[in-house]
Amino acid sequence: MHDKTLAQLSDDLAARRVSSVELTEHYLQRIDQHDKELNSFITITRESALEQAAAADKRIKAGETSPLTGIPIAHKDIFCTDNVKTTCGSKMLDNFVSPYDATVVARLAEAGAVMLGKTNMDEFAMGSSNETSYYGVVRNPWDKEKVPGGSSGGSAAAVAARIACAATGTDTGGSIRQPAALSGITGFKPTYGRVSRYGMIAFASSLDQAGTLTQTAEDGAILLQAMAGDDERDSTALPDPVPDYGAAMRSPWEKISIGVPENFFDDGLDDASAVAIREGLAIFEKLGATIKDVRLEHIHLSVPVYYVVAPAEASSNLARFDGVRFGHRAEDVDDLTEFYMRTRGEGFGSEVKRRILTGTYVLSAGYFDAYYLQAQKVRQLISDDFERAFSDVDVLVGPTTPTPAFGIGQKMDDPIQMYLNDIYTIGANLAGLPGVSIPCGFSGGLPVGMQLVGKQLNEAELFKAAYYFQQETDWHEQVPAGYE
Ligand code: GLN
């Protein structure tokens, strides 16, 4: 069963070839069997999953099906889940049980999806390797000595190992696309604001966006269809109607023009990955796409800009974790200052502290103009570069990451090396654009991801390009040894 895609399982459920309870039990059993070694889940919601599955089976019997009714999925532990522990990968929230559902969680539940549990992640979504989690590293199912990528590393590993049918994730600088690439699956980050951020624990509010981790683009479209759309609880959610992604994706292929940012193929890119991506471009050409070189003039500044803007916003967002209303609280303190200092000192890990210190510094009087304001100006230049490129082409295609999965522990002592993992993904966040990573080959036995970036709100075009690519290739069907 687990070798099937969400779309295939959805057909099986609707045709009553399998029940949701059977499917859910099967995935729960696979989690029991494999997750001790992978550590991709923080919380497993066995009982409520089986209840939701039974309810889904009733709906199916009554003929009230949606494509997600009865499908077992996992949520990144950054999404608040009513009455279920929501940790964001941090000791700070180890004791936090959310009193409400995030909009993403509520919408998927309404569509009938079954929640298997909450997936592991870098602490407060800060990281590219899932090593900053308070709950320990997640292992990459392709090679358990390697990282699965981050920060949605638990979601990526779970889908890659077929212990969840699909999962949600969030992407602030690459955290859906990068782990999808390193784990050999499809990771979709929509346009900023396409999916509500209500109930999604904030990291950098002007960059954060929820999306999907799935086997195929087709599965991603099914999930996003239910997640996307306006939300009165999030003033930055976009009011634009959500198109029918499935129909758009399957519509006849028209000539699209693809731009290749040549500076993405520089010395920093692993050779075998570059070959795989060029071969992927040849597939698009075969499909009838025209390929052009484009230049994103300021893209090399995206990592430095991000590491000013994101920590600045994080330092403000994380101020709420003070031990007063919820979360970790220091004990045996003498006064209020000590209470705050010890609560935050004990509750946050070192990467989170590094971001708070950086953010506080770049926002402080005297440095604000030199760093934060300057970064905002360069952010605009990066956005303008994308706009210029898109006046000429429909989609940009390039690598998702500089290298395939790296070793556990390999980059933990060198934050700059870690930050450079997102060199190809951050631009889309700074400009608010949709992007997807799809499997396109292997390098040294590890999966390689190809990234497609689209115009503002043009998710449909990205799904379509990825869907047609996956009709022509079988990279997305490869399963790591031991998880078939
Ligand atoms: N790796 C980047 C960071 O550490 C991006 C994380 C993300 O997208 N949440 O901030």
Coordinates of C-alpha atoms and ligand atoms in Angstrom, one line a residue:
M1 CA 0.0 0.0 0.0
H2 CA 2.7 2.4 1.0
D3 CA 4.3 2.2 -2.4
K4 CA 1.3 4.1 -3.8
T5 CA 1.0 7.8 -4.2
L6 CA -1.6 9.9 -2.4
A7 CA -3.6 10.1 -5.7
Q8 CA -3.6 6.3 -6.1
L9 CA -4.6 5.7 -2.5
S10 CA -7.3 8.3 -2.9
D11 CA -8.8 6.3 -5.8
D12 CA -8.4 3.0 -3.8
L13 CA -10.3 4.6 -0.9
A14 CA -13.1 6.0 -3.1
A15 CA -13.5 2.7 -4.8
R16 CA -13.5 1.0 -1.4
R17 CA -10.6 -1.3 -2.3
V18 CA -9.1 -0.3 1.1
S19 CA -10.5 1.4 4.1
S20 CA -9.0 4.3 5.8
V21 CA -8.7 2.3 9.1
E22 CA -6.7 -0.4 7.2
L23 CA -4.5 2.3 5.6
T24 CA -3.9 4.2 8.8
E25 CA -3.1 1.0 10.7
H26 CA -0.6 0.1 8.0
Y27 CA 1.2 3.4 8.2
L28 CA 1.2 3.3 12.0
Q29 CA 2.7 -0.1 11.9
R30 CA 5.4 1.2 9.4
I31 CA 6.1 4.1 11.8
D32 CA 6.6 1.5 14.6
Q33 CA 8.9 -0.5 12.5
H34 CA 11.1 2.2 11.1
D35 CA 10.9 5.4 13.1
K36 CA 13.2 4.3 15.9
E37 CA 16.1 4.5 13.4
L38 CA 14.8 7.6 11.5
N39 CA 13.4 9.7 14.4
S40 CA 11.2 11.6 12.0
F41 CA 8.2 11.9 14.4
I42 CA 8.1 13.8 17.7
T43 CA 4.6 12.8 18.5
I44 CA 2.5 9.9 17.1
T45 CA -1.3 10.4 17.5
R46 CA -2.3 6.8 17.2
E47 CA -5.7 6.9 18.9
S48 CA -7.0 10.0 17.3
A49 CA -5.6 8.8 13.9
L50 CA -7.7 5.7 14.1
E51 CA -10.8 7.7 15.2
Q52 CA -10.3 10.1 12.3
A53 CA -9.9 7.1 9.9
A54 CA -13.1 5.5 11.2
A55 CA -14.9 8.8 10.6
A56 CA -13.4 9.1 7.1
D57 CA -14.6 5.6 6.3
K58 CA -18.2 6.6 7.3
R59 CA -17.9 9.7 5.0
I60 CA -16.7 7.5 2.2
K61 CA -19.6 5.1 2.7
A62 CA -22.0 8.0 2.6
G63 CA -20.5 9.1 -0.6
E64 CA -19.0 12.4 0.8
T65 CA -15.6 12.0 -0.5
S66 CA -12.9 14.6 -1.2
P67 CA -9.6 13.4 -2.6
L68 CA -8.1 13.6 0.9
T69 CA -10.8 11.7 2.8
G70 CA -9.1 8.9 4.7
I71 CA -5.5 9.8 3.6
P72 CA -2.9 9.5 6.4
I73 CA -0.6 12.5 6.6
A74 CA 1.8 14.0 9.0
H75 CA 2.2 17.6 10.1
K76 CA 5.4 19.4 10.8
D77 CA 5.5 20.2 14.5
I78 CA 5.4 23.9 13.8
F79 CA 1.6 23.8 13.2
C80 CA -0.6 24.1 16.3
T81 CA -2.8 21.1 16.8
D82 CA -5.7 21.2 19.1
N83 CA -5.1 19.1 22.3
V84 CA -1.9 17.7 20.9
K85 CA 1.6 18.6 21.9
T86 CA 3.2 21.2 19.6
T87 CA 6.9 21.7 20.2
C88 CA 8.4 23.5 17.2
G89 CA 11.4 21.2 17.9
S90 CA 12.3 23.1 21.0
K91 CA 12.6 22.4 24.7
M92 CA 10.9 25.8 25.1
L93 CA 7.6 24.2 24.0
D94 CA 8.2 20.6 25.2
N95 CA 5.2 21.0 27.6
F96 CA 3.0 23.0 25.2
V97 CA -0.4 21.5 24.2
S98 CA -2.0 23.8 21.8
P99 CA -5.6 24.9 22.5
Y100 CA -6.5 25.3 18.8
D101 CA -5.7 24.1 15.3
A102 CA -3.7 26.0 12.8
T103 CA -5.7 26.9 9.7
V104 CA -3.6 24.4 7.7
V105 CA -4.4 21.6 10.1
A106 CA -8.1 22.5 10.3
R107 CA -8.5 22.7 6.6
L108 CA -6.9 19.3 6.0
A109 CA -8.9 17.8 8.7
E110 CA -12.1 19.2 7.2
A111 CA -11.1 17.6 3.9
G112 CA -11.0 14.3 5.7
A113 CA -7.2 13.7 6.0
V114 CA -6.0 11.6 8.9
M115 CA -3.2 13.0 11.1
L116 CA -0.6 10.3 12.0
G117 CA 1.4 12.6 14.1
K118 CA 3.8 15.6 14.3
T119 CA 7.1 15.5 12.6
N120 CA 10.6 16.4 13.8
M121 CA 12.2 19.7 12.7
D122 CA 15.0 22.1 13.4
E123 CA 14.3 24.1 16.5
F124 CA 11.9 26.9 15.5
A125 CA 12.6 26.0 11.9
M126 CA 16.2 27.3 12.1
G127 CA 18.5 25.0 10.3
S128 CA 19.2 23.0 7.1
S129 CA 19.9 19.6 8.6
N130 CA 17.4 18.8 11.3
E131 CA 20.3 18.7 13.8
T132 CA 19.2 21.6 15.9
S133 CA 16.1 19.8 17.1
Y134 CA 15.7 19.3 20.8
Y135 CA 14.4 15.9 19.9
G136 CA 17.6 14.7 18.2
V137 CA 18.7 14.4 14.6
V138 CA 16.6 12.9 11.9
R139 CA 18.3 10.3 9.7
N140 CA 18.1 10.3 5.9
P141 CA 16.5 7.1 4.8
W142 CA 18.9 7.0 1.8
D143 CA 21.9 6.9 4.1
K144 CA 21.4 6.9 7.8
E145 CA 24.7 8.7 8.4
K146 CA 23.5 11.6 6.4
V147 CA 21.1 14.4 7.2
P148 CA 17.7 14.6 5.6
G149 CA 17.9 18.4 5.2
G150 CA 15.9 20.8 7.2
S151 CA 14.1 22.4 8.7
S152 CA 11.2 20.2 7.6
G153 CA 13.5 17.2 7.9
G154 CA 11.1 14.9 9.7
S155 CA 8.4 15.4 7.1
A156 CA 10.9 14.8 4.3
A157 CA 12.3 11.6 5.8
A158 CA 8.8 10.2 6.7
V159 CA 7.6 10.7 3.1
A160 CA 10.8 9.4 1.6
A161 CA 10.7 6.3 3.8
R162 CA 7.0 5.8 2.9
I163 CA 6.0 5.9 6.6
A164 CA 3.6 8.8 5.8
C165 CA 1.7 9.2 2.6
A166 CA 2.4 13.0 2.6
A167 CA 3.3 15.7 5.0
T168 CA 3.1 19.4 5.6
G169 CA 6.1 21.7 6.0
T170 CA 7.1 25.3 6.1
D171 CA 9.7 27.2 4.1
T172 CA 11.3 30.4 5.3
G173 CA 14.5 30.2 3.3
G174 CA 14.3 26.7 1.7
S175 CA 13.0 24.4 4.5
I176 CA 10.6 22.5 2.2
R177 CA 12.6 22.5 -1.0
Q178 CA 16.0 21.7 0.5
P179 CA 14.9 18.6 2.6
A180 CA 12.8 17.4 -0.3
A181 CA 15.9 17.6 -2.6
L182 CA 18.1 15.8 0.0
S183 CA 15.5 13.1 0.6
G184 CA 14.4 12.5 -3.0
I185 CA 10.9 13.7 -2.9
T186 CA 8.7 16.6 -4.2
G187 CA 8.6 19.7 -2.0
F188 CA 6.3 22.6 -2.9
K189 CA 6.5 26.1 -1.4
P190 CA 3.6 28.3 -2.6
T191 CA 3.6 32.1 -3.1
Y192 CA 4.0 34.1 0.2
G193 CA 0.4 34.4 1.5
R194 CA -1.1 31.7 -0.5
V195 CA -1.6 29.6 2.6
S196 CA -2.6 31.1 5.9
R197 CA 0.0 31.4 8.6
Y198 CA -2.6 31.3 11.4
G199 CA -1.4 28.8 14.0
M200 CA 1.9 28.3 12.3
I201 CA 4.6 29.2 14.9
A202 CA 6.3 32.3 13.5
F203 CA 10.0 32.4 12.6
A204 CA 10.4 35.2 10.1
S205 CA 6.9 36.5 9.3
S206 CA 7.6 38.2 6.0
L207 CA 9.2 34.9 4.6
D208 CA 7.4 32.0 6.3
Q209 CA 5.1 30.0 4.1
A210 CA 3.4 26.6 4.5
G211 CA 3.6 24.0 1.8
T212 CA 3.8 20.3 1.0
L213 CA 6.2 17.3 1.0
T214 CA 4.9 14.5 -1.2
Q215 CA 6.0 11.8 -3.6
T216 CA 4.7 13.6 -6.7
A217 CA 3.6 17.0 -7.9
E218 CA 0.2 15.5 -8.4
D219 CA 0.0 14.7 -4.7
G220 CA 1.3 18.2 -3.8
A221 CA -1.5 19.7 -5.8
I222 CA -4.1 17.7 -4.0
L223 CA -2.8 18.8 -0.6
L224 CA -2.3 22.4 -1.5
Q225 CA -5.8 22.6 -3.0
A226 CA -7.2 22.0 0.5
M227 CA -4.7 24.2 2.3
A228 CA -4.6 27.3 0.2
G229 CA -6.9 30.4 0.3
D230 CA -7.9 33.4 2.1
D231 CA -8.2 33.4 5.9
E232 CA -9.8 36.1 8.0
R233 CA -7.4 35.2 10.8
D234 CA -4.3 36.0 8.8
S235 CA -4.2 39.5 7.3
T236 CA -1.3 38.5 4.9
A237 CA -3.3 35.6 3.4
L238 CA -4.0 36.4 -0.2
P239 CA -7.7 36.9 -1.1
D240 CA -7.2 35.6 -4.7
P241 CA -9.4 32.6 -5.6
V242 CA -7.6 29.3 -5.6
P243 CA -7.6 27.7 -9.1
D244 CA -8.2 24.0 -9.7
Y245 CA -4.6 22.9 -9.6
G246 CA -5.4 19.3 -10.7
A247 CA -7.3 20.5 -13.8
A248 CA -4.6 23.1 -14.7
M249 CA -1.8 20.5 -14.2
R250 CA -3.4 18.0 -16.6
S251 CA -4.3 20.6 -19.3
P252 CA -2.5 20.2 -22.6
W253 CA 1.2 21.2 -22.5
E254 CA 1.7 24.5 -24.1
K255 CA 5.0 25.9 -25.0
I256 CA 6.6 27.3 -21.9
S257 CA 9.8 29.2 -21.8
I258 CA 12.3 28.2 -19.1
G259 CA 15.0 30.5 -17.8
V260 CA 18.2 29.0 -16.4
P261 CA 20.0 31.3 -14.0
E262 CA 23.6 30.6 -15.2
N263 CA 25.2 31.9 -12.0
F264 CA 23.5 28.9 -10.2
F265 CA 25.8 26.6 -12.1
D266 CA 29.0 28.0 -10.6
D267 CA 31.9 26.3 -8.8
G268 CA 29.8 25.8 -5.7
L269 CA 27.6 23.2 -7.4
D270 CA 28.4 19.5 -7.1
D271 CA 29.4 18.2 -10.5
A272 CA 27.1 15.1 -10.6
S273 CA 24.2 17.3 -9.5
A274 CA 24.9 19.8 -12.3
V275 CA 24.9 16.9 -14.8
A276 CA 21.5 15.6 -13.4
I277 CA 20.0 19.1 -13.6
R278 CA 21.2 19.6 -17.2
E279 CA 19.7 16.3 -18.1
G280 CA 16.5 17.4 -16.5
L281 CA 16.5 20.5 -18.6
A282 CA 16.9 18.3 -21.7
I283 CA 13.6 16.5 -20.7
F284 CA 11.8 19.9 -20.6
E285 CA 13.3 20.6 -24.0
K286 CA 12.0 17.3 -25.3
L287 CA 8.6 18.3 -24.0
G288 CA 8.8 21.4 -26.2
A289 CA 10.1 24.0 -23.7
T290 CA 12.4 26.7 -24.9
I291 CA 15.4 27.2 -22.7
K292 CA 17.2 30.6 -22.2
D293 CA 19.9 31.8 -20.0
V294 CA 18.9 34.5 -17.5
R295 CA 20.9 36.5 -15.0
L296 CA 19.8 37.2 -11.5
E297 CA 22.3 40.0 -10.8
H298 CA 22.0 40.3 -7.1
I299 CA 21.2 36.7 -6.2
H300 CA 24.7 36.2 -4.6
L301 CA 23.5 38.7 -1.9
S302 CA 20.5 36.6 -0.9
V303 CA 22.2 34.6 1.9
P304 CA 23.6 37.8 3.6
V305 CA 20.3 39.6 3.2
Y306 CA 18.4 36.7 4.6
Y307 CA 20.7 36.4 7.6
V308 CA 19.8 40.0 8.5
V309 CA 16.1 40.0 7.8
A310 CA 15.2 36.5 9.1
P311 CA 17.0 36.8 12.5
A312 CA 15.6 40.4 12.9
E313 CA 12.1 39.1 12.6
A314 CA 12.9 36.0 14.6
S315 CA 14.3 38.1 17.5
S316 CA 11.0 39.9 17.7
N317 CA 8.7 36.9 17.2
L318 CA 10.6 34.8 19.8
A319 CA 10.2 37.5 22.4
R320 CA 6.9 35.9 23.4
F321 CA 8.6 32.8 24.8
D322 CA 9.2 34.3 28.3
G323 CA 7.8 31.5 30.5
V324 CA 5.0 33.6 31.7
R325 CA 2.0 32.4 29.7
F326 CA 3.1 29.1 28.3
G327 CA 6.1 27.0 27.5
H328 CA 9.2 26.3 29.6
R329 CA 9.6 28.1 32.9
A330 CA 12.7 28.3 35.0
E331 CA 12.3 27.1 38.6
D332 CA 13.8 28.4 41.9
V333 CA 14.5 31.9 40.8
D334 CA 15.0 34.9 43.0
D335 CA 13.7 37.8 40.9
L336 CA 12.1 38.6 37.5
T337 CA 15.3 39.3 35.6
E338 CA 16.7 35.9 36.6
F339 CA 13.3 34.3 35.7
Y340 CA 13.5 35.6 32.2
M341 CA 17.2 35.0 31.7
R342 CA 17.1 31.4 33.0
T343 CA 13.8 30.6 31.2
R344 CA 15.2 31.7 27.8
G345 CA 18.7 30.4 28.6
E346 CA 17.4 27.0 29.4
G347 CA 14.6 26.8 26.8
F348 CA 16.4 27.8 23.6
G349 CA 19.2 25.9 21.9
S350 CA 22.3 27.5 20.6
E351 CA 21.3 28.1 17.0
V352 CA 18.1 29.9 18.2
K353 CA 20.2 32.0 20.6
R354 CA 22.6 32.9 17.8
R355 CA 19.6 34.1 15.7
I356 CA 18.1 36.1 18.5
L357 CA 21.5 37.8 19.2
T358 CA 22.1 38.6 15.5
G359 CA 18.5 39.9 15.1
T360 CA 18.7 42.1 18.2
Y361 CA 22.0 43.5 17.0
V362 CA 20.9 44.4 13.5
L363 CA 17.7 46.1 14.9
S364 CA 19.5 48.1 17.6
A365 CA 19.8 51.8 17.4
G366 CA 22.9 52.7 15.5
Y367 CA 23.0 49.5 13.5
F368 CA 19.5 49.5 12.1
D369 CA 20.3 51.7 9.1
A370 CA 23.6 50.0 8.4
Y371 CA 22.2 46.4 8.4
Y372 CA 18.4 46.1 8.5
L373 CA 17.5 49.0 6.3
Q374 CA 20.3 48.1 3.9
A375 CA 19.1 44.5 3.7
Q376 CA 15.6 45.6 2.9
K377 CA 16.9 47.6 0.0
V378 CA 18.9 44.7 -1.4
R379 CA 15.9 42.5 -0.9
Q380 CA 14.0 44.8 -3.2
L381 CA 16.8 44.5 -5.8
I382 CA 16.7 40.7 -5.7
S383 CA 12.9 40.9 -6.2
D384 CA 13.4 43.2 -9.1
D385 CA 15.8 40.8 -10.7
F386 CA 13.2 38.0 -10.6
E387 CA 10.6 40.3 -12.1
R388 CA 12.9 41.2 -14.9
A389 CA 13.7 37.6 -15.6
F390 CA 10.0 36.7 -15.6
S391 CA 9.2 39.4 -18.2
D392 CA 11.0 37.0 -20.6
V393 CA 10.4 33.5 -19.3
D394 CA 7.6 31.5 -17.5
V395 CA 9.6 29.4 -15.1
L396 CA 13.1 29.4 -13.7
V397 CA 14.9 26.1 -13.4
G398 CA 18.1 25.3 -11.6
P399 CA 19.5 23.3 -8.7
T400 CA 17.8 23.2 -5.3
T401 CA 21.0 22.7 -3.3
P402 CA 24.7 22.9 -3.9
T403 CA 25.3 19.3 -2.9
P404 CA 23.4 16.1 -2.0
A405 CA 22.8 15.1 1.6
F406 CA 25.9 15.7 3.8
G407 CA 27.1 13.8 6.9
I408 CA 25.5 14.1 10.3
G409 CA 27.8 16.5 12.3
Q410 CA 29.7 17.6 9.2
K411 CA 28.5 21.3 9.2
M412 CA 27.3 21.8 12.8
D413 CA 30.5 23.6 13.8
D414 CA 30.4 25.9 10.9
P415 CA 27.3 28.0 10.6
I416 CA 28.3 29.7 7.4
Q417 CA 28.7 26.4 5.6
M418 CA 25.3 25.4 7.0
Y419 CA 23.7 28.7 5.8
L420 CA 25.1 28.3 2.3
N421 CA 23.0 25.2 1.8
D422 CA 20.1 27.6 1.0
I423 CA 22.0 29.7 -1.5
Y424 CA 19.6 28.6 -4.4
T425 CA 16.4 28.6 -2.4
I426 CA 16.4 31.8 -0.4
G427 CA 15.8 34.1 -3.4
A428 CA 12.3 32.8 -3.9
N429 CA 11.5 33.5 -0.2
L430 CA 12.9 37.1 -0.4
A431 CA 10.8 37.7 -3.5
G432 CA 7.7 35.8 -2.2
L433 CA 7.6 33.5 -5.2
P434 CA 6.4 29.9 -5.4
G435 CA 9.0 27.1 -5.9
V436 CA 9.1 23.4 -6.1
S437 CA 11.9 20.8 -5.8
I438 CA 11.5 17.6 -7.8
P439 CA 13.9 14.5 -7.9
C440 CA 16.0 14.5 -11.0
G441 CA 18.8 12.0 -10.5
F442 CA 21.5 10.8 -8.1
S443 CA 24.9 11.9 -7.1
G444 CA 27.0 9.3 -5.3
G445 CA 23.9 7.2 -4.6
L446 CA 22.1 10.2 -3.0
P447 CA 19.1 12.0 -4.5
V448 CA 19.4 15.3 -6.4
G449 CA 16.7 17.9 -6.6
M450 CA 15.9 20.3 -9.4
Q451 CA 14.2 23.5 -8.4
L452 CA 11.5 25.3 -10.4
V453 CA 10.6 28.9 -9.4
G454 CA 7.4 30.5 -10.8
K455 CA 5.7 33.9 -11.0
Q456 CA 3.7 35.2 -8.2
L457 CA 0.6 33.1 -7.7
N458 CA 1.4 30.9 -10.6
E459 CA 1.4 27.6 -8.6
A460 CA -0.6 26.0 -11.4
E461 CA 2.2 26.4 -13.9
L462 CA 4.8 24.9 -11.5
F463 CA 2.6 22.0 -10.8
K464 CA 2.0 21.4 -14.5
A465 CA 5.7 21.6 -15.4
A466 CA 6.6 19.2 -12.5
Y467 CA 3.7 16.9 -13.4
Y468 CA 4.8 16.6 -17.0
F469 CA 8.4 16.1 -16.0
Q470 CA 7.3 13.2 -13.7
Q471 CA 5.3 11.7 -16.5
E472 CA 8.6 11.4 -18.4
T473 CA 10.9 10.3 -15.6
D474 CA 10.8 7.8 -12.7
W475 CA 13.2 9.5 -10.2
H476 CA 10.3 10.3 -7.9
E477 CA 9.4 6.5 -7.8
Q478 CA 12.8 5.5 -6.4
V479 CA 12.5 4.3 -2.8
P480 CA 15.5 4.0 -0.4
A481 CA 16.7 0.5 0.2
G482 CA 14.9 -1.1 3.2
Y483 CA 11.7 1.0 2.8
E484 CA 10.2 -0.5 -0.3
Ligands
GLN1 N1 18.0 27.0 6.6 C1 17.4 28.3 6.7 C2 17.5 28.8 8.1 O1 18.2 28.1 8.9 C3 16.0 28.2 6.3 C4 15.1 27.6 7.3 C5 13.7 27.6 6.9 O2 13.3 27.7 5.7 N2 12.8 27.5 7.8 O3 17.1 29.8 8.5

